[in-house]
Coordinates of C-alpha atoms in Angstrom, one line a residue:
X21 CA -11.4 4.7 -2.0
X22 CA -14.0 3.7 -4.6
X23 CA -16.8 3.2 -2.0
X24 CA -16.6 -0.5 -2.4
X25 CA -15.4 -3.0 0.3
X26 CA -12.9 -5.4 -1.3
X27 CA -13.4 -9.1 -0.8
X28 CA -10.4 -11.2 0.3
X29 CA -9.8 -12.4 -3.3
X30 CA -9.8 -8.8 -4.4
X31 CA -7.6 -7.5 -1.6
X32 CA -4.5 -9.5 -2.5
X33 CA -4.2 -8.5 -6.2
X34 CA -5.2 -4.9 -5.3
X35 CA -2.6 -4.7 -2.6
X36 CA 0.1 -6.1 -4.9
X37 CA -0.9 -3.6 -7.7
X38 CA -0.8 -0.7 -5.2
X39 CA 2.6 -1.9 -4.0
X40 CA 4.1 -1.9 -7.5
X41 CA 2.5 1.5 -8.4
X42 CA 4.0 2.9 -5.2
X43 CA 7.4 1.4 -6.0
X44 CA 7.4 2.7 -9.5
X45 CA 6.2 6.2 -8.4
X46 CA 8.8 6.5 -5.6
X47 CA 11.5 5.3 -8.0
X48 CA 10.6 7.9 -10.6
X49 CA 10.6 10.6 -7.9
X50 CA 14.0 9.4 -6.8
X51 CA 15.3 9.6 -10.4
X52 CA 14.1 13.2 -10.8
X53 CA 15.5 14.2 -7.4
X54 CA 18.9 12.6 -8.3
X55 CA 19.1 14.8 -11.4
X56 CA 18.2 18.0 -9.4
X57 CA 20.0 17.3 -6.1
X58 CA 23.0 15.0 -6.7
X59 CA 23.3 14.4 -3.0
X60 CA 20.2 12.3 -3.3
X61 CA 22.3 9.4 -4.6
X62 CA 24.6 9.4 -1.5
X63 CA 25.4 5.9 -0.2
X64 CA 24.1 4.2 -3.3
X65 CA 20.4 4.5 -2.6
X66 CA 20.4 3.2 1.0
X67 CA 19.0 6.4 2.6
X68 CA 16.3 6.4 -0.1
X69 CA 15.3 2.8 0.7
X70 CA 15.2 3.6 4.5
X71 CA 13.0 6.7 3.9
X72 CA 10.6 4.8 1.7
X73 CA 10.4 2.1 4.4
X74 CA 9.8 4.5 7.2
X75 CA 7.2 6.7 5.4
X76 CA 5.3 3.9 3.6
X77 CA 5.3 1.1 6.2
X78 CA 5.1 3.2 9.3
X79 CA 3.1 6.2 8.3
X80 CA 1.2 6.1 5.0
X81 CA 0.0 2.5 4.9
X82 CA -1.3 2.4 8.4
X83 CA -2.8 5.9 8.1
X84 CA -4.7 4.7 5.0
X85 CA -6.1 1.8 7.0
X86 CA -4.2 -0.7 4.8
X87 CA -2.3 -2.3 7.7
X88 CA -2.3 -2.4 11.5
X89 CA -0.3 0.1 13.5
X90 CA 3.5 -0.4 13.3
X91 CA 3.5 -1.2 17.0
X92 CA 1.4 -4.3 16.3
X93 CA 4.2 -6.0 14.4
X94 CA 7.2 -7.8 15.9
X95 CA 10.6 -6.4 15.4
X96 CA 11.5 -9.2 13.0
X97 CA 8.8 -8.0 10.6
X98 CA 10.2 -4.4 10.7
X99 CA 13.8 -5.7 10.2
X100 CA 12.7 -7.8 7.2
X101 CA 10.7 -4.8 5.7
X102 CA 13.6 -2.4 6.3
X103 CA 16.2 -4.8 4.7
X104 CA 13.9 -5.3 1.7
X105 CA 13.5 -1.6 1.3
X106 CA 17.3 -1.0 1.5
X107 CA 17.7 -3.5 -1.3
X108 CA 15.0 -1.6 -3.2
X109 CA 16.9 1.6 -2.7
X110 CA 20.2 0.2 -3.9
X111 CA 18.5 -1.4 -6.9
X112 CA 16.8 1.8 -7.7
X113 CA 20.2 3.6 -7.8
X114 CA 21.8 0.9 -9.9
X115 CA 18.9 1.1 -12.4
X116 CA 19.0 4.9 -12.4
X117 CA 22.7 5.0 -13.2
X118 CA 22.3 2.4 -16.0
X119 CA 19.4 4.4 -17.5
X120 CA 21.3 7.7 -17.2
X121 CA 24.4 6.2 -18.8
X122 CA 22.2 4.8 -21.7
X123 CA 20.8 8.3 -22.3

């Protein structure tokens, strides 16, 4: 991105920072969508988490060259990533509701 090859010691914190920025950005988009299209909140955020997992882990991250192809990972890795993103989706909805109530 910045015409600079990251070293191993730079890659780990950069990857973590990118992950948090992506999570915060997708959570903010979810919050806006929930206000405009109330069906967005169906099933307590589970579909949102699944969509984030599918798009990020299986399309965007490999397309950007930040990970191997999804077919190169064992099913257990995909199951763990999906379950983690489902928890993220539910947590995002819980936080959204709490913030909305506080406003």
